[in-house]
mmCIF file with all atom_site columns, C-alpha atoms in Angstrom:
data_model
loop_
_atom_site.group_PDB
_atom_site.id
_atom_site.type_symbol
_atom_site.label_atom_id
_atom_site.label_alt_id
_atom_site.label_comp_id
_atom_site.label_asym_id
_atom_site.label_entity_id
_atom_site.label_seq_id
_atom_site.pdbx_PDB_ins_code
_atom_site.Cartn_x
_atom_site.Cartn_y
_atom_site.Cartn_z
_atom_site.occupancy
_atom_site.B_iso_or_equiv
_atom_site.pdbx_formal_charge
_atom_site.auth_seq_id
_atom_site.auth_comp_id
_atom_site.auth_asym_id
_atom_site.auth_atom_id
_atom_site.pdbx_PDB_model_num
ATOM 1   C CA . MET Q 1 1   ? 133.771 125.315 123.355 1.00 66.00 ? 1003 MET Q CA 1
ATOM 2   C CA . ASP Q 1 2   ? 133.625 123.770 119.883 1.00 86.00 ? 1004 ASP Q CA 1
ATOM 3   C CA . LEU Q 1 3   ? 135.234 120.309 119.824 1.00 93.00 ? 1005 LEU Q CA 1
ATOM 4   C CA . LYS Q 1 4   ? 135.537 118.099 116.767 1.00 96.00 ? 1006 LYS Q CA 1
ATOM 5   C CA . TYR Q 1 5   ? 136.917 114.608 116.428 1.00 97.00 ? 1007 TYR Q CA 1
ATOM 6   C CA . ILE Q 1 6   ? 138.673 113.553 113.245 1.00 96.00 ? 1008 ILE Q CA 1
ATOM 7   C CA . ASN Q 1 7   ? 139.369 109.930 112.331 1.00 96.00 ? 1009 ASN Q CA 1
ATOM 8   C CA . THR Q 1 8   ? 143.048 109.552 111.531 1.00 96.00 ? 1010 THR Q CA 1
ATOM 9   C CA . LYS Q 1 9   ? 144.698 108.129 108.447 1.00 95.00 ? 1011 LYS Q CA 1
ATOM 10  C CA . LYS Q 1 10  ? 148.349 107.272 107.843 1.00 94.00 ? 1012 LYS Q CA 1
ATOM 11  C CA . GLU Q 1 11  ? 148.805 110.772 106.387 1.00 95.00 ? 1013 GLU Q CA 1
ATOM 12  C CA . ASP Q 1 12  ? 148.095 112.175 109.863 1.00 95.00 ? 1014 ASP Q CA 1
ATOM 13  C CA . ALA Q 1 13  ? 151.161 110.480 111.410 1.00 94.00 ? 1015 ALA Q CA 1
ATOM 14  C CA . ASP Q 1 14  ? 153.298 113.653 111.550 1.00 93.00 ? 1016 ASP Q CA 1
ATOM 15  C CA . LEU Q 1 15  ? 150.497 115.648 113.199 1.00 95.00 ? 1017 LEU Q CA 1
ATOM 16  C CA . LEU Q 1 16  ? 149.886 112.881 115.746 1.00 93.00 ? 1018 LEU Q CA 1
ATOM 17  C CA . ILE Q 1 17  ? 153.600 112.753 116.550 1.00 91.00 ? 1019 ILE Q CA 1
ATOM 18  C CA . LYS Q 1 18  ? 153.520 116.509 117.261 1.00 93.00 ? 1020 LYS Q CA 1
ATOM 19  C CA . ILE Q 1 19  ? 150.465 116.131 119.513 1.00 94.00 ? 1021 ILE Q CA 1
ATOM 20  C CA . TYR Q 1 20  ? 151.937 113.137 121.378 1.00 90.00 ? 1022 TYR Q CA 1
ATOM 21  C CA . ASN Q 1 21  ? 155.327 114.814 121.803 1.00 90.00 ? 1023 ASN Q CA 1
ATOM 22  C CA . ALA Q 1 22  ? 153.753 118.002 123.172 1.00 91.00 ? 1024 ALA Q CA 1
ATOM 23  C CA . SER Q 1 23  ? 151.461 116.023 125.483 1.00 89.00 ? 1025 SER Q CA 1
ATOM 24  C CA . PHE Q 1 24  ? 154.054 113.553 126.787 1.00 83.00 ? 1026 PHE Q CA 1
ATOM 25  C CA . TYR Q 1 25  ? 157.246 115.634 126.899 1.00 80.00 ? 1027 TYR Q CA 1
ATOM 26  C CA . ASN Q 1 26  ? 157.106 116.016 130.692 1.00 80.00 ? 1028 ASN Q CA 1
ATOM 27  C CA . ASP Q 1 27  ? 156.684 112.242 131.119 1.00 75.00 ? 1029 ASP Q CA 1
ATOM 28  C CA . TYR Q 1 28  ? 159.686 111.652 128.879 1.00 74.00 ? 1030 TYR Q CA 1
ATOM 29  C CA . ILE Q 1 29  ? 161.786 114.063 130.964 1.00 70.00 ? 1031 ILE Q CA 1
ATOM 30  C CA . LYS Q 1 30  ? 160.527 112.635 134.282 1.00 75.00 ? 1032 LYS Q CA 1
ATOM 31  C CA . TYR Q 1 31  ? 160.877 108.933 133.479 1.00 71.00 ? 1033 TYR Q CA 1
ATOM 32  C CA . GLY Q 1 32  ? 163.608 108.988 130.823 1.00 70.00 ? 1034 GLY Q CA 1
ATOM 33  C CA . GLU Q 1 33  ? 161.240 107.037 128.610 1.00 68.00 ? 1035 GLU Q CA 1
ATOM 34  C CA . CYS Q 1 34  ? 157.676 107.262 127.387 1.00 64.00 ? 1036 CYS Q CA 1
ATOM 35  C CA . PRO Q 1 35  ? 156.198 104.969 124.750 1.00 63.00 ? 1037 PRO Q CA 1
ATOM 36  C CA . ALA Q 1 36  ? 154.095 107.813 123.343 1.00 66.00 ? 1038 ALA Q CA 1
ATOM 37  C CA . TYR Q 1 37  ? 157.030 110.242 123.021 1.00 66.00 ? 1039 TYR Q CA 1
ATOM 38  C CA . GLY Q 1 38  ? 159.528 110.367 120.176 1.00 68.00 ? 1040 GLY Q CA 1
ATOM 39  C CA . ARG Q 1 39  ? 157.798 107.951 117.845 1.00 76.00 ? 1041 ARG Q CA 1
ATOM 40  C CA . THR Q 1 40  ? 158.971 107.582 114.295 1.00 83.00 ? 1042 THR Q CA 1
ATOM 41  C CA . ARG Q 1 41  ? 156.640 108.233 111.389 1.00 87.00 ? 1043 ARG Q CA 1
ATOM 42  C CA . GLY Q 1 42  ? 156.689 104.507 110.570 1.00 90.00 ? 1044 GLY Q CA 1
ATOM 43  C CA . SER Q 1 43  ? 155.775 103.420 114.089 1.00 89.00 ? 1045 SER Q CA 1
ATOM 44  C CA . MET Q 1 44  ? 152.940 105.982 114.220 1.00 89.00 ? 1046 MET Q CA 1
ATOM 45  C CA . GLU Q 1 45  ? 151.607 104.832 110.837 1.00 92.00 ? 1047 GLU Q CA 1
ATOM 46  C CA . GLU Q 1 46  ? 151.657 101.251 112.124 1.00 92.00 ? 1048 GLU Q CA 1
ATOM 47  C CA . SER Q 1 47  ? 149.881 102.318 115.308 1.00 90.00 ? 1049 SER Q CA 1
ATOM 48  C CA . ILE Q 1 48  ? 147.199 104.164 113.306 1.00 92.00 ? 1050 ILE Q CA 1
ATOM 49  C CA . GLU Q 1 49  ? 146.483 100.966 111.393 1.00 90.00 ? 1051 GLU Q CA 1
ATOM 50  C CA . LYS Q 1 50  ? 146.294 98.786  114.533 1.00 88.00 ? 1052 LYS Q CA 1
ATOM 51  C CA . PHE Q 1 51  ? 144.490 101.141 116.916 1.00 88.00 ? 1053 PHE Q CA 1
ATOM 52  C CA . PRO Q 1 52  ? 141.934 103.685 115.673 1.00 87.00 ? 1054 PRO Q CA 1
ATOM 53  C CA . LYS Q 1 53  ? 142.798 107.206 116.739 1.00 94.00 ? 1055 LYS Q CA 1
ATOM 54  C CA . LEU Q 1 54  ? 140.824 110.412 116.769 1.00 97.00 ? 1056 LEU Q CA 1
ATOM 55  C CA . ILE Q 1 55  ? 142.398 113.845 116.661 1.00 97.00 ? 1057 ILE Q CA 1
ATOM 56  C CA . ILE Q 1 56  ? 140.664 116.205 119.087 1.00 98.00 ? 1058 ILE Q CA 1
ATOM 57  C CA . CYS Q 1 57  ? 140.248 119.698 117.625 1.00 97.00 ? 1059 CYS Q CA 1
ATOM 58  C CA . TYR Q 1 58  ? 139.264 122.843 119.494 1.00 94.00 ? 1060 TYR Q CA 1
ATOM 59  C CA . ASP Q 1 59  ? 138.020 125.579 117.157 1.00 91.00 ? 1061 ASP Q CA 1
ATOM 60  C CA . ASN Q 1 60  ? 139.563 123.556 114.287 1.00 91.00 ? 1062 ASN Q CA 1
ATOM 61  C CA . PHE Q 1 61  ? 142.998 123.497 115.978 1.00 95.00 ? 1063 PHE Q CA 1
ATOM 62  C CA . PRO Q 1 62  ? 144.384 120.021 116.810 1.00 97.00 ? 1064 PRO Q CA 1
ATOM 63  C CA . ILE Q 1 63  ? 144.980 119.854 120.568 1.00 97.00 ? 1065 ILE Q CA 1
ATOM 64  C CA . GLY Q 1 64  ? 144.820 116.186 121.489 1.00 96.00 ? 1066 GLY Q CA 1
ATOM 65  C CA . ALA Q 1 65  ? 144.181 112.600 120.550 1.00 96.00 ? 1067 ALA Q CA 1
ATOM 66  C CA . ILE Q 1 66  ? 142.374 109.536 121.767 1.00 96.00 ? 1068 ILE Q CA 1
ATOM 67  C CA . SER Q 1 67  ? 143.259 105.975 120.822 1.00 94.00 ? 1069 SER Q CA 1
ATOM 68  C CA . VAL Q 1 68  ? 141.127 102.937 121.565 1.00 95.00 ? 1070 VAL Q CA 1
ATOM 69  C CA . ALA Q 1 69  ? 141.657 99.243  120.886 1.00 94.00 ? 1071 ALA Q CA 1
ATOM 70  C CA . ASN Q 1 70  ? 138.572 97.068  120.499 1.00 95.00 ? 1072 ASN Q CA 1
ATOM 71  C CA . ARG Q 1 71  ? 139.344 93.793  122.269 1.00 96.00 ? 1073 ARG Q CA 1
ATOM 72  C CA . GLY Q 1 72  ? 136.004 92.230  121.361 1.00 96.00 ? 1074 GLY Q CA 1
ATOM 73  C CA . ASN Q 1 73  ? 132.860 91.390  123.330 1.00 97.00 ? 1075 ASN Q CA 1
ATOM 74  C CA . GLY Q 1 74  ? 132.388 95.005  124.424 1.00 97.00 ? 1076 GLY Q CA 1
ATOM 75  C CA . GLU Q 1 75  ? 135.872 95.295  125.939 1.00 98.00 ? 1077 GLU Q CA 1
ATOM 76  C CA . TYR Q 1 76  ? 137.987 98.315  124.991 1.00 97.00 ? 1078 TYR Q CA 1
ATOM 77  C CA . TYR Q 1 77  ? 141.475 99.424  125.934 1.00 96.00 ? 1079 TYR Q CA 1
ATOM 78  C CA . LEU Q 1 78  ? 142.087 103.170 126.133 1.00 96.00 ? 1080 LEU Q CA 1
ATOM 79  C CA . GLY Q 1 79  ? 145.635 103.313 124.835 1.00 92.00 ? 1081 GLY Q CA 1
ATOM 80  C CA . CYS Q 1 80  ? 145.942 107.077 124.814 1.00 91.00 ? 1082 CYS Q CA 1
ATOM 81  C CA . LEU Q 1 81  ? 143.964 110.128 125.809 1.00 95.00 ? 1083 LEU Q CA 1
ATOM 82  C CA . CYS Q 1 82  ? 146.165 113.164 125.579 1.00 93.00 ? 1084 CYS Q CA 1
ATOM 83  C CA . ILE Q 1 83  ? 145.606 116.906 125.507 1.00 95.00 ? 1085 ILE Q CA 1
ATOM 84  C CA . ILE Q 1 84  ? 148.472 119.315 124.907 1.00 95.00 ? 1086 ILE Q CA 1
ATOM 85  C CA . PRO Q 1 85  ? 149.355 121.098 128.178 1.00 93.00 ? 1087 PRO Q CA 1
ATOM 86  C CA . GLU Q 1 86  ? 147.989 124.534 127.227 1.00 94.00 ? 1088 GLU Q CA 1
ATOM 87  C CA . PHE Q 1 87  ? 144.492 123.045 126.907 1.00 95.00 ? 1089 PHE Q CA 1
ATOM 88  C CA . GLN Q 1 88  ? 144.467 120.753 129.941 1.00 93.00 ? 1090 GLN Q CA 1
ATOM 89  C CA . GLY Q 1 89  ? 142.132 121.460 132.855 1.00 92.00 ? 1091 GLY Q CA 1
ATOM 90  C CA . LYS Q 1 90  ? 139.336 122.796 130.642 1.00 94.00 ? 1092 LYS Q CA 1
ATOM 91  C CA . GLY Q 1 91  ? 137.126 119.692 130.564 1.00 95.00 ? 1093 GLY Q CA 1
ATOM 92  C CA . ILE Q 1 92  ? 138.283 118.667 127.084 1.00 96.00 ? 1094 ILE Q CA 1
ATOM 93  C CA . GLY Q 1 93  ? 139.629 115.280 128.161 1.00 96.00 ? 1095 GLY Q CA 1
ATOM 94  C CA . THR Q 1 94  ? 136.409 114.485 130.029 1.00 96.00 ? 1096 THR Q CA 1
ATOM 95  C CA . ARG Q 1 95  ? 134.321 115.404 126.979 1.00 96.00 ? 1097 ARG Q CA 1
ATOM 96  C CA . ALA Q 1 96  ? 136.587 113.349 124.716 1.00 96.00 ? 1098 ALA Q CA 1
ATOM 97  C CA . PHE Q 1 97  ? 136.267 110.318 126.990 1.00 97.00 ? 1099 PHE Q CA 1
ATOM 98  C CA . LYS Q 1 98  ? 132.468 110.620 127.053 1.00 97.00 ? 1100 LYS Q CA 1
ATOM 99  C CA . TYR Q 1 99  ? 132.507 110.952 123.259 1.00 96.00 ? 1101 TYR Q CA 1
ATOM 100 C CA . MET Q 1 100 ? 134.522 107.733 123.066 1.00 96.00 ? 1102 MET Q CA 1
ATOM 101 C CA . LEU Q 1 101 ? 131.972 105.914 125.250 1.00 97.00 ? 1103 LEU Q CA 1
ATOM 102 C CA . ASP Q 1 102 ? 129.177 107.121 122.968 1.00 96.00 ? 1104 ASP Q CA 1
ATOM 103 C CA . LEU Q 1 103 ? 131.149 106.110 119.870 1.00 95.00 ? 1105 LEU Q CA 1
ATOM 104 C CA . TYR Q 1 104 ? 131.691 102.586 121.216 1.00 96.00 ? 1106 TYR Q CA 1
ATOM 105 C CA . SER Q 1 105 ? 128.212 102.274 122.670 1.00 96.00 ? 1107 SER Q CA 1
ATOM 106 C CA . ASP Q 1 106 ? 128.501 98.483  123.034 1.00 97.00 ? 1108 ASP Q CA 1
ATOM 107 C CA . TRP Q 1 107 ? 131.196 98.878  125.702 1.00 98.00 ? 1109 TRP Q CA 1
ATOM 108 C CA . ASN Q 1 108 ? 130.831 96.902  128.899 1.00 97.00 ? 1110 ASN Q CA 1
ATOM 109 C CA . LYS Q 1 109 ? 134.459 97.097  130.050 1.00 98.00 ? 1111 LYS Q CA 1
ATOM 110 C CA . VAL Q 1 110 ? 137.162 99.742  129.509 1.00 98.00 ? 1112 VAL Q CA 1
ATOM 111 C CA . THR Q 1 111 ? 140.738 99.384  130.753 1.00 98.00 ? 1113 THR Q CA 1
ATOM 112 C CA . LEU Q 1 112 ? 143.861 101.545 130.687 1.00 97.00 ? 1114 LEU Q CA 1
ATOM 113 C CA . VAL Q 1 113 ? 147.178 102.068 132.465 1.00 95.00 ? 1115 VAL Q CA 1
ATOM 114 C CA . THR Q 1 114 ? 148.841 105.229 133.713 1.00 92.00 ? 1116 THR Q CA 1
ATOM 115 C CA . PRO Q 1 115 ? 151.951 105.900 135.843 1.00 90.00 ? 1117 PRO Q CA 1
ATOM 116 C CA . ALA Q 1 116 ? 151.224 105.278 139.528 1.00 93.00 ? 1118 ALA Q CA 1
ATOM 117 C CA . ASP Q 1 117 ? 152.823 108.578 140.575 1.00 90.00 ? 1119 ASP Q CA 1
ATOM 118 C CA . LYS Q 1 118 ? 150.804 110.784 138.176 1.00 89.00 ? 1120 LYS Q CA 1
ATOM 119 C CA . GLU Q 1 119 ? 148.298 112.125 140.679 1.00 92.00 ? 1121 GLU Q CA 1
ATOM 120 C CA . GLU Q 1 120 ? 146.549 114.331 138.114 1.00 91.00 ? 1122 GLU Q CA 1
ATOM 121 C CA . ASN Q 1 121 ? 145.940 111.316 135.828 1.00 93.00 ? 1123 ASN Q CA 1
ATOM 122 C CA . ILE Q 1 122 ? 144.697 109.183 138.720 1.00 96.00 ? 1124 ILE Q CA 1
ATOM 123 C CA . ALA Q 1 123 ? 142.288 111.930 139.840 1.00 96.00 ? 1125 ALA Q CA 1
ATOM 124 C CA . PHE Q 1 124 ? 141.100 112.468 136.252 1.00 96.00 ? 1126 PHE Q CA 1
ATOM 125 C CA . TYR Q 1 125 ? 140.360 108.807 135.561 1.00 97.00 ? 1127 TYR Q CA 1
ATOM 126 C CA . THR Q 1 126 ? 138.767 108.061 138.941 1.00 97.00 ? 1128 THR Q CA 1
ATOM 127 C CA . LYS Q 1 127 ? 136.868 111.301 139.625 1.00 96.00 ? 1129 LYS Q CA 1
ATOM 128 C CA . LYS Q 1 128 ? 135.996 112.539 136.132 1.00 96.00 ? 1130 LYS Q CA 1
ATOM 129 C CA . CYS Q 1 129 ? 135.657 109.257 134.210 1.00 97.00 ? 1131 CYS Q CA 1
ATOM 130 C CA . GLY Q 1 130 ? 134.515 106.718 136.805 1.00 97.00 ? 1132 GLY Q CA 1
ATOM 131 C CA . PHE Q 1 131 ? 137.403 104.223 136.710 1.00 98.00 ? 1133 PHE Q CA 1
ATOM 132 C CA . LYS Q 1 132 ? 138.602 102.139 139.642 1.00 98.00 ? 1134 LYS Q CA 1
ATOM 133 C CA . ILE Q 1 133 ? 142.219 101.122 140.197 1.00 98.00 ? 1135 ILE Q CA 1
ATOM 134 C CA . ASP Q 1 134 ? 142.464 97.410  139.421 1.00 97.00 ? 1136 ASP Q CA 1
ATOM 135 C CA . GLY Q 1 135 ? 146.112 96.658  140.249 1.00 97.00 ? 1137 GLY Q CA 1
ATOM 136 C CA . THR Q 1 136 ? 149.694 97.608  139.486 1.00 97.00 ? 1138 THR Q CA 1
ATOM 137 C CA . GLU Q 1 137 ? 152.408 96.413  137.118 1.00 94.00 ? 1139 GLU Q CA 1
ATOM 138 C CA . MET Q 1 138 ? 155.739 97.558  135.785 1.00 92.00 ? 1140 MET Q CA 1
ATOM 139 C CA . ASP Q 1 139 ? 156.077 99.090  132.323 1.00 84.00 ? 1141 ASP Q CA 1
ATOM 140 C CA . GLY Q 1 140 ? 159.825 99.248  131.782 1.00 81.00 ? 1142 GLY Q CA 1
ATOM 141 C CA . ASN Q 1 141 ? 161.120 101.130 134.818 1.00 81.00 ? 1143 ASN Q CA 1
ATOM 142 C CA . VAL Q 1 142 ? 157.767 102.820 135.524 1.00 83.00 ? 1144 VAL Q CA 1
ATOM 143 C CA . LYS Q 1 143 ? 155.204 101.487 138.000 1.00 91.00 ? 1145 LYS Q CA 1
ATOM 144 C CA . VAL Q 1 144 ? 151.726 101.849 136.498 1.00 94.00 ? 1146 VAL Q CA 1
ATOM 145 C CA . PHE Q 1 145 ? 148.200 101.455 137.803 1.00 96.00 ? 1147 PHE Q CA 1
ATOM 146 C CA . ARG Q 1 146 ? 145.734 99.378  135.829 1.00 97.00 ? 1148 ARG Q CA 1
ATOM 147 C CA . PHE Q 1 147 ? 142.300 101.013 135.667 1.00 98.00 ? 1149 PHE Q CA 1
ATOM 148 C CA . LEU Q 1 148 ? 138.967 99.344  135.054 1.00 98.00 ? 1150 LEU Q CA 1
ATOM 149 C CA . MET Q 1 149 ? 135.470 100.612 134.314 1.00 98.00 ? 1151 MET Q CA 1
ATOM 150 C CA . GLU Q 1 150 ? 132.565 98.215  133.894 1.00 97.00 ? 1152 GLU Q CA 1
ATOM 151 C CA . ARG Q 1 151 ? 128.846 98.584  133.492 1.00 93.00 ? 1153 ARG Q CA 1
#
């Protein structure tokens, strides 16, 4: 399985929107909202500037993205790790997460949030990535779990 990671630029906004929309469509339908779904080109361009993103390519075909915010002192926030549905369950997300840890080798703390009722996400982050649930909060009308990984 040949995976490549491409640093994004503002010109990649339309492609990222397609990847996010494909990856988060079911969340949008389920919750009636999803911050990653339905973004405008302008909001995606702004997000690219604020939070570095990598496009995940499988055999040169873009199938996902990963977005990480450096909060300083070895603390990172995983804002997005998404794989389009047709490619989920193949170990790609796990490999992308490990790539991210290697890329930000100074990490000592990684956090993220995901909906509390998304069992597949919870299993992925706890069993495949090594996170622990660190609490809950509300994001709009959606209850989310906060995840934490420290070394």
